[in-house]
PDB file of C-alpha atoms in Angstrom:
ATOM      1  CA  MET O  24      79.551 100.583  88.358  1.00  0.00           C
ATOM      2  CA  HIS O  25      79.503  97.197  86.687  1.00  0.00           C
ATOM      3  CA  PHE O  26      77.661  95.311  89.455  1.00  0.00           C
ATOM      4  CA  ASP O  27      74.022  95.798  90.491  1.00  0.00           C
ATOM      5  CA  SER O  28      74.529  95.316  94.222  1.00  0.00           C
ATOM      6  CA  PHE O  29      77.253  94.796  96.802  1.00  0.00           C
ATOM      7  CA  SER O  30      76.444  91.099  97.151  1.00  0.00           C
ATOM      8  CA  ASP O  31      76.713  90.850  93.347  1.00  0.00           C
ATOM      9  CA  PHE O  32      80.143  92.402  93.600  1.00  0.00           C
ATOM     10  CA  ILE O  33      81.246  89.943  96.292  1.00  0.00           C
ATOM     11  CA  ALA O  34      79.879  86.995  94.309  1.00  0.00           C
ATOM     12  CA  MET O  35      81.943  87.936  91.199  1.00  0.00           C
ATOM     13  CA  GLY O  36      79.530  86.095  88.912  1.00  0.00           C
ATOM     14  CA  GLY O  37      80.100  82.832  90.792  1.00  0.00           C
ATOM     15  CA  HIS O  38      83.894  83.127  90.637  1.00  0.00           C
ATOM     16  CA  ALA O  39      84.387  84.806  94.002  1.00  0.00           C
ATOM     17  CA  PHE O  40      86.766  82.049  95.108  1.00  0.00           C
ATOM     18  CA  TYR O  41      89.323  82.763  92.351  1.00  0.00           C
ATOM     19  CA  VAL O  42      89.108  86.549  92.320  1.00  0.00           C
ATOM     20  CA  TRP O  43      89.221  87.117  96.081  1.00  0.00           C
ATOM     21  CA  TRP O  44      91.964  84.567  96.726  1.00  0.00           C
ATOM     22  CA  ALA O  45      94.127  86.183  94.056  1.00  0.00           C
ATOM     23  CA  TYR O  46      93.571  89.692  95.403  1.00  0.00           C
ATOM     24  CA  GLY O  47      93.835  88.543  99.043  1.00  0.00           C
ATOM     25  CA  ILE O  48      97.163  86.770  98.589  1.00  0.00           C
ATOM     26  CA  THR O  49      98.569  89.713  96.616  1.00  0.00           C
ATOM     27  CA  PHE O  50      97.478  92.164  99.309  1.00  0.00           C
ATOM     28  CA  THR O  51      98.960  89.997 102.080  1.00  0.00           C
ATOM     29  CA  LEU O  52     102.302  89.533 100.330  1.00  0.00           C
ATOM     30  CA  LEU O  53     102.684  93.238  99.490  1.00  0.00           C
ATOM     31  CA  THR O  54     101.692  94.369 102.986  1.00  0.00           C
ATOM     32  CA  THR O  55     104.113  91.919 104.576  1.00  0.00           C
ATOM     33  CA  LEU O  56     106.962  93.096 102.349  1.00  0.00           C
ATOM     34  CA  THR O  57     106.161  96.727 103.174  1.00  0.00           C
ATOM     35  CA  ILE O  58     105.977  96.157 106.935  1.00  0.00           C
ATOM     36  CA  VAL O  59     109.195  94.113 106.981  1.00  0.00           C
ATOM     37  CA  SER O  60     111.009  96.755 104.882  1.00  0.00           C
ATOM     38  CA  VAL O  61     109.808  99.715 106.981  1.00  0.00           C
ATOM     39  CA  ARG O  62     110.512  98.040 110.328  1.00  0.00           C
ATOM     40  CA  ARG O  63     113.998  96.985 109.302  1.00  0.00           C
ATOM     41  CA  LYS O  64     115.253 100.579 109.557  1.00  0.00           C
ATOM     42  CA  ASN O  65     114.552 100.814 113.266  1.00  0.00           C
ATOM     43  CA  SER O  66     116.016  97.416 114.118  1.00  0.00           C
ATOM     44  CA  LEU O  67     119.096  98.240 112.046  1.00  0.00           C
ATOM     45  CA  LEU O  68     119.642 101.568 113.804  1.00  0.00           C
ATOM     46  CA  LYS O  69     119.200  99.855 117.191  1.00  0.00           C
ATOM     47  CA  GLU O  70     121.823  97.257 116.249  1.00  0.00           C
ATOM     48  CA  ILE O  71     124.192  99.997 115.135  1.00  0.00           C
ATOM     49  CA  ALA O  72     123.583 101.976 118.348  1.00  0.00           C
ATOM     50  CA  LYS O  73     124.278  98.885 120.435  1.00  0.00           C
ATOM     51  CA  ARG O  74     127.517  98.236 118.564  1.00  0.00           C
ATOM     52  CA  ALA O  75     128.572 101.868 118.986  1.00  0.00           C
ATOM     53  CA  GLN O  76     127.885 101.710 122.721  1.00  0.00           C
ATOM     54  CA  HIS O  77     129.865  98.487 123.007  1.00  0.00           C
ATOM     55  CA  GLU O  78     132.808 100.057 121.178  1.00  0.00           C
ATOM     56  CA  ASP O  79     132.694 103.126 123.413  1.00  0.00           C
ATOM     57  CA  LYS O  80     132.751 100.875 126.470  1.00  0.00           C
ATOM     58  CA  LEU O  81     135.787  98.991 125.160  1.00  0.00           C
ATOM     59  CA  LYS O  82     137.532 102.290 124.455  1.00  0.00           C
ATOM     60  CA  GLN O  83     136.794 103.501 127.986  1.00  0.00           C
ATOM     61  CA  MET O  84     138.085 100.246 129.478  1.00  0.00           C
ATOM     62  CA  ARG O  85     141.314 100.503 127.536  1.00  0.00           C
ATOM     63  CA  LYS O  86     141.755 104.072 128.709  1.00  0.00           C
ATOM     64  CA  ASP O  87     141.092 103.092 132.339  1.00  0.00           C
ATOM     65  CA  LYS O  88     143.582 100.243 132.083  1.00  0.00           C
ATOM     66  CA  LYS O  89     146.236 102.572 130.750  1.00  0.00           C
ATOM     67  CA  THR O  90     145.730 105.131 133.542  1.00  0.00           C
ATOM     68  CA  ASN O  91     145.824 102.341 136.144  1.00  0.00           C
ATOM     69  CA  GLU O  92     149.081 101.005 134.693  1.00  0.00           C
ATOM     70  CA  SER O  93     150.690 104.450 134.748  1.00  0.00           C
ATOM     71  CA  LYS O  94     149.717 104.816 138.428  1.00  0.00           C
ATOM     72  CA  THR O  95     151.486 101.637 139.521  1.00  0.00           C
TER      73      THR O  95
ATOM     74  CA  MET U  19     127.059 118.786  82.297  1.00  0.00           C
ATOM     75  CA  TRP U  20     126.478 115.797  84.544  1.00  0.00           C
ATOM     76  CA  LYS U  21     128.522 117.236  87.396  1.00  0.00           C
ATOM     77  CA  TRP U  22     125.473 117.931  89.544  1.00  0.00           C
ATOM     78  CA  LEU U  23     125.169 114.170  89.872  1.00  0.00           C
ATOM     79  CA  HIS U  24     128.539 113.765  91.575  1.00  0.00           C
ATOM     80  CA  PRO U  25     127.518 114.660  95.156  1.00  0.00           C
ATOM     81  CA  TYR U  26     124.973 111.824  95.064  1.00  0.00           C
ATOM     82  CA  ALA U  27     127.772 109.293  94.936  1.00  0.00           C
ATOM     83  CA  LYS U  28     128.142 110.096  98.614  1.00  0.00           C
ATOM     84  CA  ALA U  29     126.039 107.791 100.734  1.00  0.00           C
ATOM     85  CA  GLU U  30     124.662 110.497 103.018  1.00  0.00           C
ATOM     86  CA  ARG U  31     123.496 112.673 100.110  1.00  0.00           C
ATOM     87  CA  SER U  32     121.781 109.716  98.431  1.00  0.00           C
ATOM     88  CA  TYR U  33     120.145 108.737 101.703  1.00  0.00           C
ATOM     89  CA  GLN U  34     118.706 112.240 102.036  1.00  0.00           C
ATOM     90  CA  LEU U  35     117.488 112.254  98.441  1.00  0.00           C
ATOM     91  CA  ALA U  36     115.783 108.887  98.993  1.00  0.00           C
ATOM     92  CA  SER U  37     114.147 110.248 102.147  1.00  0.00           C
ATOM     93  CA  THR U  38     112.819 113.257 100.229  1.00  0.00           C
ATOM     94  CA  LEU U  39     111.404 111.154  97.388  1.00  0.00           C
ATOM     95  CA  GLN U  40     109.939 108.419  99.576  1.00  0.00           C
ATOM     96  CA  PRO U  41     106.668 110.118 100.703  1.00  0.00           C
ATOM     97  CA  TRP U  42     105.840 111.185  97.126  1.00  0.00           C
ATOM     98  CA  PHE U  43     106.214 107.642  95.820  1.00  0.00           C
ATOM     99  CA  ALA U  44     104.418 106.164  98.847  1.00  0.00           C
ATOM    100  CA  ILE U  45     101.373 108.459  98.699  1.00  0.00           C
ATOM    101  CA  SER U  46     100.937 108.383  94.919  1.00  0.00           C
ATOM    102  CA  SER U  47     101.269 104.591  94.837  1.00  0.00           C
ATOM    103  CA  ILE U  48      98.718 104.043  97.620  1.00  0.00           C
ATOM    104  CA  VAL U  49      96.222 106.360  95.899  1.00  0.00           C
ATOM    105  CA  LEU U  50      96.712 104.694  92.507  1.00  0.00           C
ATOM    106  CA  LEU U  51      96.609 101.176  93.979  1.00  0.00           C
ATOM    107  CA  VAL U  52      93.227 101.912  95.535  1.00  0.00           C
ATOM    108  CA  VAL U  53      91.935 103.571  92.347  1.00  0.00           C
ATOM    109  CA  GLY U  54      93.273 100.724  90.201  1.00  0.00           C
ATOM    110  CA  ALA U  55      91.832  97.979  92.420  1.00  0.00           C
ATOM    111  CA  VAL U  56      88.382  99.587  92.617  1.00  0.00           C
ATOM    112  CA  TRP U  57      88.375 100.350  88.884  1.00  0.00           C
ATOM    113  CA  GLY U  58      89.488  96.857  87.944  1.00  0.00           C
ATOM    114  CA  LEU U  59      87.251  95.010  90.395  1.00  0.00           C
ATOM    115  CA  ALA U  60      84.055  97.053  90.304  1.00  0.00           C
ATOM    116  CA  PHE U  61      83.926  99.330  87.257  1.00  0.00           C
ATOM    117  CA  ALA U  62      85.670  97.575  84.376  1.00  0.00           C
ATOM    118  CA  PRO U  63      83.283  95.570  82.183  1.00  0.00           C
ATOM    119  CA  ALA U  64      83.140  91.770  82.339  1.00  0.00           C
ATOM    120  CA  GLU U  65      85.057  89.768  79.761  1.00  0.00           C
ATOM    121  CA  LEU U  66      83.089  87.926  77.070  1.00  0.00           C
ATOM    122  CA  TYR U  67      84.235  84.371  77.876  1.00  0.00           C
ATOM    123  CA  GLN U  68      85.790  84.594  81.320  1.00  0.00           C
ATOM    124  CA  LYS U  69      83.123  86.926  82.744  1.00  0.00           C
ATOM    125  CA  GLU U  70      84.273  88.196  86.134  1.00  0.00           C
ATOM    126  CA  TYR U  71      87.342  86.144  86.952  1.00  0.00           C
ATOM    127  CA  TYR U  72      89.389  87.830  84.220  1.00  0.00           C
ATOM    128  CA  ARG U  73      89.743  90.638  86.811  1.00  0.00           C
ATOM    129  CA  ILE U  74      92.800  88.784  88.111  1.00  0.00           C
ATOM    130  CA  ILE U  75      94.517  90.414  85.117  1.00  0.00           C
ATOM    131  CA  TYR U  76      94.733  93.684  87.065  1.00  0.00           C
ATOM    132  CA  ILE U  77      97.268  92.194  89.466  1.00  0.00           C
ATOM    133  CA  HIS U  78      98.739  89.338  87.443  1.00  0.00           C
ATOM    134  CA  VAL U  79      99.940  91.452  84.511  1.00  0.00           C
ATOM    135  CA  PRO U  80     101.477  94.331  86.550  1.00  0.00           C
ATOM    136  CA  ALA U  81     103.269  91.865  88.848  1.00  0.00           C
ATOM    137  CA  ALA U  82     104.567  89.709  85.995  1.00  0.00           C
ATOM    138  CA  THR U  83     105.680  92.555  83.695  1.00  0.00           C
ATOM    139  CA  LEU U  84     107.281  94.599  86.433  1.00  0.00           C
ATOM    140  CA  SER U  85     109.045  91.621  88.006  1.00  0.00           C
ATOM    141  CA  MET U  86     111.054  91.467  84.777  1.00  0.00           C
ATOM    142  CA  SER U  87     111.599  95.238  84.767  1.00  0.00           C
ATOM    143  CA  VAL U  88     112.865  95.047  88.350  1.00  0.00           C
ATOM    144  CA  TYR U  89     115.272  92.311  87.273  1.00  0.00           C
ATOM    145  CA  MET U  90     116.627  94.516  84.475  1.00  0.00           C
ATOM    146  CA  ALA U  91     116.929  97.462  86.889  1.00  0.00           C
ATOM    147  CA  MET U  92     118.802  95.233  89.321  1.00  0.00           C
ATOM    148  CA  ALA U  93     121.139  94.039  86.547  1.00  0.00           C
ATOM    149  CA  THR U  94     121.743  97.660  85.490  1.00  0.00           C
ATOM    150  CA  ALA U  95     122.679  98.564  89.079  1.00  0.00           C
ATOM    151  CA  VAL U  96     125.067  95.599  89.191  1.00  0.00           C
ATOM    152  CA  LEU U  97     126.660  96.685  85.908  1.00  0.00           C
ATOM    153  CA  ILE U  98     127.115 100.252  87.207  1.00  0.00           C
ATOM    154  CA  SER U  99     128.674  98.906  90.384  1.00  0.00           C
ATOM    155  CA  MET U 100     131.060  96.686  88.428  1.00  0.00           C
ATOM    156  CA  VAL U 101     132.097  99.273  85.819  1.00  0.00           C
ATOM    157  CA  TRP U 102     132.288 102.430  87.960  1.00  0.00           C
ATOM    158  CA  GLN U 103     132.895 100.781  91.348  1.00  0.00           C
ATOM    159  CA  LEU U 104     129.951 102.693  92.763  1.00  0.00           C
ATOM    160  CA  LYS U 105     129.106 101.055  96.093  1.00  0.00           C
ATOM    161  CA  LEU U 106     125.667 102.664  96.261  1.00  0.00           C
ATOM    162  CA  ALA U 107     124.649 100.727  93.155  1.00  0.00           C
ATOM    163  CA  ASP U 108     125.275  97.519  95.136  1.00  0.00           C
ATOM    164  CA  ALA U 109     122.914  98.804  97.818  1.00  0.00           C
ATOM    165  CA  ALA U 110     120.277  99.482  95.163  1.00  0.00           C
ATOM    166  CA  ALA U 111     120.659  96.000  93.652  1.00  0.00           C
ATOM    167  CA  ALA U 112     120.426  94.349  97.062  1.00  0.00           C
ATOM    168  CA  ALA U 113     117.341  96.438  97.855  1.00  0.00           C
ATOM    169  CA  MET U 114     115.498  95.337  94.715  1.00  0.00           C
ATOM    170  CA  ALA U 115     115.967  91.557  94.922  1.00  0.00           C
ATOM    171  CA  PRO U 116     113.317  90.813  97.601  1.00  0.00           C
ATOM    172  CA  ILE U 117     110.844  93.133  95.850  1.00  0.00           C
ATOM    173  CA  GLY U 118     111.316  91.264  92.580  1.00  0.00           C
ATOM    174  CA  ALA U 119     110.992  87.930  94.355  1.00  0.00           C
ATOM    175  CA  THR U 120     107.687  89.002  95.918  1.00  0.00           C
ATOM    176  CA  LEU U 121     106.383  90.121  92.504  1.00  0.00           C
ATOM    177  CA  THR U 122     107.312  86.793  90.894  1.00  0.00           C
ATOM    178  CA  ALA U 123     105.515  84.984  93.718  1.00  0.00           C
ATOM    179  CA  ILE U 124     102.410  87.124  93.144  1.00  0.00           C
ATOM    180  CA  ALA U 125     102.520  86.556  89.373  1.00  0.00           C
ATOM    181  CA  LEU U 126     102.887  82.771  89.796  1.00  0.00           C
ATOM    182  CA  ILE U 127     100.174  82.432  92.441  1.00  0.00           C
ATOM    183  CA  THR U 128      97.631  84.659  90.663  1.00  0.00           C
ATOM    184  CA  GLY U 129      98.518  82.877  87.411  1.00  0.00           C
ATOM    185  CA  ALA U 130      97.843  79.503  89.003  1.00  0.00           C
ATOM    186  CA  ILE U 131      94.523  80.723  90.438  1.00  0.00           C
ATOM    187  CA  TRP U 132      93.575  82.184  87.043  1.00  0.00           C
ATOM    188  CA  GLY U 133      94.647  79.044  85.210  1.00  0.00           C
ATOM    189  CA  ALA U 134      92.309  76.803  87.178  1.00  0.00           C
ATOM    190  CA  PRO U 135      89.042  78.148  85.712  1.00  0.00           C
ATOM    191  CA  SER U 136      90.384  79.346  82.332  1.00  0.00           C
ATOM    192  CA  TRP U 137      92.786  76.566  81.312  1.00  0.00           C
ATOM    193  CA  GLY U 138      91.483  73.836  83.573  1.00  0.00           C
ATOM    194  CA  THR U 139      94.917  73.537  85.159  1.00  0.00           C
ATOM    195  CA  SER U 140      97.027  75.613  87.538  1.00  0.00           C
ATOM    196  CA  TRP U 141     100.359  74.512  86.165  1.00  0.00           C
ATOM    197  CA  VAL U 142     101.844  73.217  82.912  1.00  0.00           C
ATOM    198  CA  TRP U 143     105.499  72.842  82.007  1.00  0.00           C
ATOM    199  CA  ASP U 144     105.184  75.077  78.971  1.00  0.00           C
ATOM    200  CA  ALA U 145     107.931  77.486  77.924  1.00  0.00           C
ATOM    201  CA  ARG U 146     106.428  80.612  79.498  1.00  0.00           C
ATOM    202  CA  LEU U 147     105.681  79.107  82.891  1.00  0.00           C
ATOM    203  CA  THR U 148     108.939  77.181  83.094  1.00  0.00           C
ATOM    204  CA  SER U 149     111.167  80.104  82.091  1.00  0.00           C
ATOM    205  CA  TYR U 150     109.271  82.295  84.545  1.00  0.00           C
ATOM    206  CA  LEU U 151     109.817  79.739  87.312  1.00  0.00           C
ATOM    207  CA  ILE U 152     113.547  80.067  86.612  1.00  0.00           C
ATOM    208  CA  LEU U 153     113.204  83.819  87.291  1.00  0.00           C
ATOM    209  CA  VAL U 154     111.850  82.965  90.761  1.00  0.00           C
ATOM    210  CA  PHE U 155     114.894  80.791  91.416  1.00  0.00           C
ATOM    211  CA  LEU U 156     117.244  83.490  90.104  1.00  0.00           C
ATOM    212  CA  TYR U 157     115.756  85.993  92.557  1.00  0.00           C
ATOM    213  CA  LEU U 158     115.988  83.478  95.409  1.00  0.00           C
ATOM    214  CA  GLY U 159     119.603  82.707  94.472  1.00  0.00           C
ATOM    215  CA  VAL U 160     120.504  86.411  94.415  1.00  0.00           C
ATOM    216  CA  ILE U 161     118.880  86.951  97.840  1.00  0.00           C
ATOM    217  CA  ALA U 162     120.642  83.885  99.250  1.00  0.00           C
ATOM    218  CA  LEU U 163     124.024  85.106  97.977  1.00  0.00           C
ATOM    219  CA  HIS U 164     123.450  88.574  99.460  1.00  0.00           C
ATOM    220  CA  ASN U 165     122.904  86.902 102.835  1.00  0.00           C
ATOM    221  CA  ALA U 166     125.621  84.265 102.483  1.00  0.00           C
ATOM    222  CA  PHE U 167     128.603  86.489 103.271  1.00  0.00           C
ATOM    223  CA  GLU U 168     129.297  88.681 106.282  1.00  0.00           C
ATOM    224  CA  ASP U 169     131.230  91.057 103.995  1.00  0.00           C
ATOM    225  CA  LYS U 170     128.622  93.023 102.020  1.00  0.00           C
ATOM    226  CA  ALA U 171     131.007  93.909  99.179  1.00  0.00           C
ATOM    227  CA  LEU U 172     131.898  90.256  98.621  1.00  0.00           C
ATOM    228  CA  ALA U 173     128.251  89.245  98.868  1.00  0.00           C
ATOM    229  CA  SER U 174     127.276  91.862  96.276  1.00  0.00           C
ATOM    230  CA  ARG U 175     129.953  90.662  93.881  1.00  0.00           C
ATOM    231  CA  ALA U 176     128.775  87.055  94.123  1.00  0.00           C
ATOM    232  CA  ALA U 177     125.103  88.032  93.808  1.00  0.00           C
ATOM    233  CA  GLY U 178     126.000  90.411  90.969  1.00  0.00           C
ATOM    234  CA  ILE U 179     127.578  87.694  88.851  1.00  0.00           C
ATOM    235  CA  LEU U 180     124.469  85.528  89.204  1.00  0.00           C
ATOM    236  CA  THR U 181     122.293  88.556  88.385  1.00  0.00           C
ATOM    237  CA  LEU U 182     124.189  89.265  85.163  1.00  0.00           C
ATOM    238  CA  VAL U 183     124.200  85.625  84.051  1.00  0.00           C
ATOM    239  CA  GLY U 184     120.452  85.462  84.722  1.00  0.00           C
ATOM    240  CA  VAL U 185     119.721  88.363  82.355  1.00  0.00           C
ATOM    241  CA  VAL U 186     119.727  85.828  79.498  1.00  0.00           C
ATOM    242  CA  ASN U 187     116.460  84.474  80.904  1.00  0.00           C
ATOM    243  CA  ILE U 188     114.547  87.748  80.487  1.00  0.00           C
ATOM    244  CA  PRO U 189     114.217  87.728  76.652  1.00  0.00           C
ATOM    245  CA  ILE U 190     113.487  84.003  76.864  1.00  0.00           C
ATOM    246  CA  ILE U 191     110.497  84.711  79.126  1.00  0.00           C
ATOM    247  CA  LYS U 192     109.383  87.640  76.964  1.00  0.00           C
ATOM    248  CA  TYR U 193     109.501  85.755  73.641  1.00  0.00           C
ATOM    249  CA  SER U 194     108.680  82.268  74.953  1.00  0.00           C
ATOM    250  CA  VAL U 195     105.064  82.742  73.882  1.00  0.00           C
ATOM    251  CA  GLU U 196     106.177  83.437  70.302  1.00  0.00           C
ATOM    252  CA  TRP U 197     109.061  80.983  69.951  1.00  0.00           C
ATOM    253  CA  TRP U 198     107.213  77.973  71.310  1.00  0.00           C
ATOM    254  CA  ASN U 199     103.681  76.685  71.489  1.00  0.00           C
ATOM    255  CA  THR U 200     102.522  77.672  74.922  1.00  0.00           C
ATOM    256  CA  LEU U 201      99.284  77.409  76.827  1.00  0.00           C
ATOM    257  CA  HIS U 202      99.955  80.993  77.908  1.00  0.00           C
ATOM    258  CA  GLN U 203      98.652  83.598  75.463  1.00  0.00           C
ATOM    259  CA  THR U 204     100.889  85.994  73.529  1.00  0.00           C
ATOM    260  CA  ALA U 205     101.405  89.653  74.421  1.00  0.00           C
ATOM    261  CA  THR U 206      98.310  91.852  74.439  1.00  0.00           C
ATOM    262  CA  ILE U 207      99.706  95.272  75.295  1.00  0.00           C
ATOM    263  CA  SER U 208     103.514  95.149  75.336  1.00  0.00           C
ATOM    264  CA  LYS U 209     103.994  94.833  71.588  1.00  0.00           C
ATOM    265  CA  LEU U 210     104.679  97.147  68.680  1.00  0.00           C
ATOM    266  CA  SER U 211     101.171  97.277  67.259  1.00  0.00           C
ATOM    267  CA  ALA U 212      98.151  98.727  69.086  1.00  0.00           C
ATOM    268  CA  PRO U 213      96.939  96.820  72.150  1.00  0.00           C
ATOM    269  CA  SER U 214      94.333  94.184  71.329  1.00  0.00           C
ATOM    270  CA  MET U 215      92.113  95.057  74.244  1.00  0.00           C
ATOM    271  CA  SER U 216      89.132  97.356  74.688  1.00  0.00           C
ATOM    272  CA  SER U 217      90.005 100.724  76.198  1.00  0.00           C
ATOM    273  CA  GLU U 218      87.526 100.145  79.036  1.00  0.00           C
ATOM    274  CA  MET U 219      89.760  97.298  80.189  1.00  0.00           C
ATOM    275  CA  LEU U 220      93.054  98.777  79.056  1.00  0.00           C
ATOM    276  CA  TRP U 221      92.905 101.983  81.121  1.00  0.00           C
ATOM    277  CA  PRO U 222      92.388 100.326  84.494  1.00  0.00           C
ATOM    278  CA  LEU U 223      95.174  97.892  83.581  1.00  0.00           C
ATOM    279  CA  LEU U 224      97.575 100.726  82.725  1.00  0.00           C
ATOM    280  CA  THR U 225      96.587 102.464  85.978  1.00  0.00           C
ATOM    281  CA  ASN U 226      97.437  99.318  87.909  1.00  0.00           C
ATOM    282  CA  ILE U 227     100.776  98.949  86.128  1.00  0.00           C
ATOM    283  CA  LEU U 228     101.653 102.549  87.023  1.00  0.00           C
ATOM    284  CA  ALA U 229     100.447 101.990  90.608  1.00  0.00           C
ATOM    285  CA  PHE U 230     102.618  98.883  90.958  1.00  0.00           C
ATOM    286  CA  ALA U 231     105.588 100.731  89.441  1.00  0.00           C
ATOM    287  CA  LEU U 232     105.252 103.581  91.951  1.00  0.00           C
ATOM    288  CA  MET U 233     104.867 101.088  94.788  1.00  0.00           C
ATOM    289  CA  ILE U 234     108.034  99.320  93.636  1.00  0.00           C
ATOM    290  CA  GLY U 235     109.733 102.733  93.616  1.00  0.00           C
ATOM    291  CA  ALA U 236     108.627 103.457  97.186  1.00  0.00           C
ATOM    292  CA  LEU U 237     109.691 100.024  98.430  1.00  0.00           C
ATOM    293  CA  THR U 238     113.030 100.320  96.640  1.00  0.00           C
ATOM    294  CA  LEU U 239     113.677 103.664  98.367  1.00  0.00           C
ATOM    295  CA  VAL U 240     112.825 102.240 101.806  1.00  0.00           C
ATOM    296  CA  ARG U 241     115.014  99.178 101.291  1.00  0.00           C
ATOM    297  CA  PHE U 242     117.810 101.180  99.621  1.00  0.00           C
ATOM    298  CA  LYS U 243     118.000 103.393 102.708  1.00  0.00           C
ATOM    299  CA  ASN U 244     118.256 100.300 104.926  1.00  0.00           C
ATOM    300  CA  GLU U 245     121.053  98.907 102.765  1.00  0.00           C
ATOM    301  CA  VAL U 246     122.917 102.233 102.875  1.00  0.00           C
ATOM    302  CA  LEU U 247     122.644 102.309 106.688  1.00  0.00           C
ATOM    303  CA  ALA U 248     123.885  98.724 106.996  1.00  0.00           C
ATOM    304  CA  ARG U 249     126.811  99.375 104.658  1.00  0.00           C
ATOM    305  CA  ASN U 250     127.835 102.632 106.352  1.00  0.00           C
ATOM    306  CA  ALA U 251     127.350 101.584 109.963  1.00  0.00           C
ATOM    307  CA  MET U 252     130.798 102.962 110.922  1.00  0.00           C
ATOM    308  CA  ARG U 253     130.160 106.457 109.512  1.00  0.00           C
ATOM    309  CA  PRO U 254     129.512 109.305 111.936  1.00  0.00           C
ATOM    310  CA  TRP U 255     126.258 110.363 110.250  1.00  0.00           C
ATOM    311  CA  VAL U 256     124.816 106.848 110.623  1.00  0.00           C
ATOM    312  CA  ARG U 257     126.059 106.699 114.233  1.00  0.00           C
ATOM    313  CA  GLU U 258     124.217 109.936 114.906  1.00  0.00           C
ATOM    314  CA  LEU U 259     120.970 108.549 113.482  1.00  0.00           C
ATOM    315  CA  ALA U 260     121.481 105.368 115.513  1.00  0.00           C
ATOM    316  CA  ALA U 261     122.134 107.314 118.715  1.00  0.00           C
ATOM    317  CA  LYS U 262     118.785 109.083 118.322  1.00  0.00           C
ATOM    318  CA  VAL U 263     116.936 105.754 117.997  1.00  0.00           C
ATOM    319  CA  GLY U 264     119.014 104.085 120.726  1.00  0.00           C
ATOM    320  CA  ASP U 265     118.099 106.794 123.261  1.00  0.00           C
ATOM    321  CA  LYS U 266     114.364 106.148 122.946  1.00  0.00           C
TER     322      LYS U 266
END
């Protein structure tokens, strides 16, 4: 361990401002990118499911229309 | 000899392979990122002149170096897509652009924070910083082009052309510190001769570079899978996956 105490470690030899901002911003950016990337899968699959349902509905409507027309 | 590769040209097979690899990359990168951060922040010795704030090196250098590697990987994917018409390569290129953009942002911000105490300025228009800023704009342009067209194939072609043109900037960034007088120092580890750095500082740095590389791998796999899903939305296997999520 390079530092004598935990408060020494936090103080970073008087340069805490620079070190912790750099690490903090990096951590925030990488976490955000990860969360956005991981979540995208679910939202994408939901969109695709919705589209598939919509297409099925249209198909059903077309079929119903055809059977109605053949009745009359 | 290379025939075993052929099935992976199919989107579903590649998606499965990416799913298998993903946890390995994710776990190893998280472990190494923690080890690298603790090593760099708490155990590496202080630098002679900069004392403690040199520790920014452990994120600045991995982000900056690998942002250029990601760009070259993206350009390679584009080239493969253009030469062999492999659509999956487009998905890979599109997956990498936002990762590279994030890395360039990290490198610029940590560089600016580091520059304040060491150079007395956060920004100068020297060759290294300026050519690197162009890399940020190249990434942003590639992302914008990927999102500019409804048709993914067309979008990838447009973004691909910009990607390939932008490759010229990579050697300019790399050699800017040698070709011109820059405030930024010359290479310390990525050169032909031995690294001019004590091994007590070098090892944590190499650990962090490996950690970042694995993290980039994990993120690329996650985003690649998303791109494959979006580009194959009409396929039955994607519809099946979607139906499972839609039911919940």
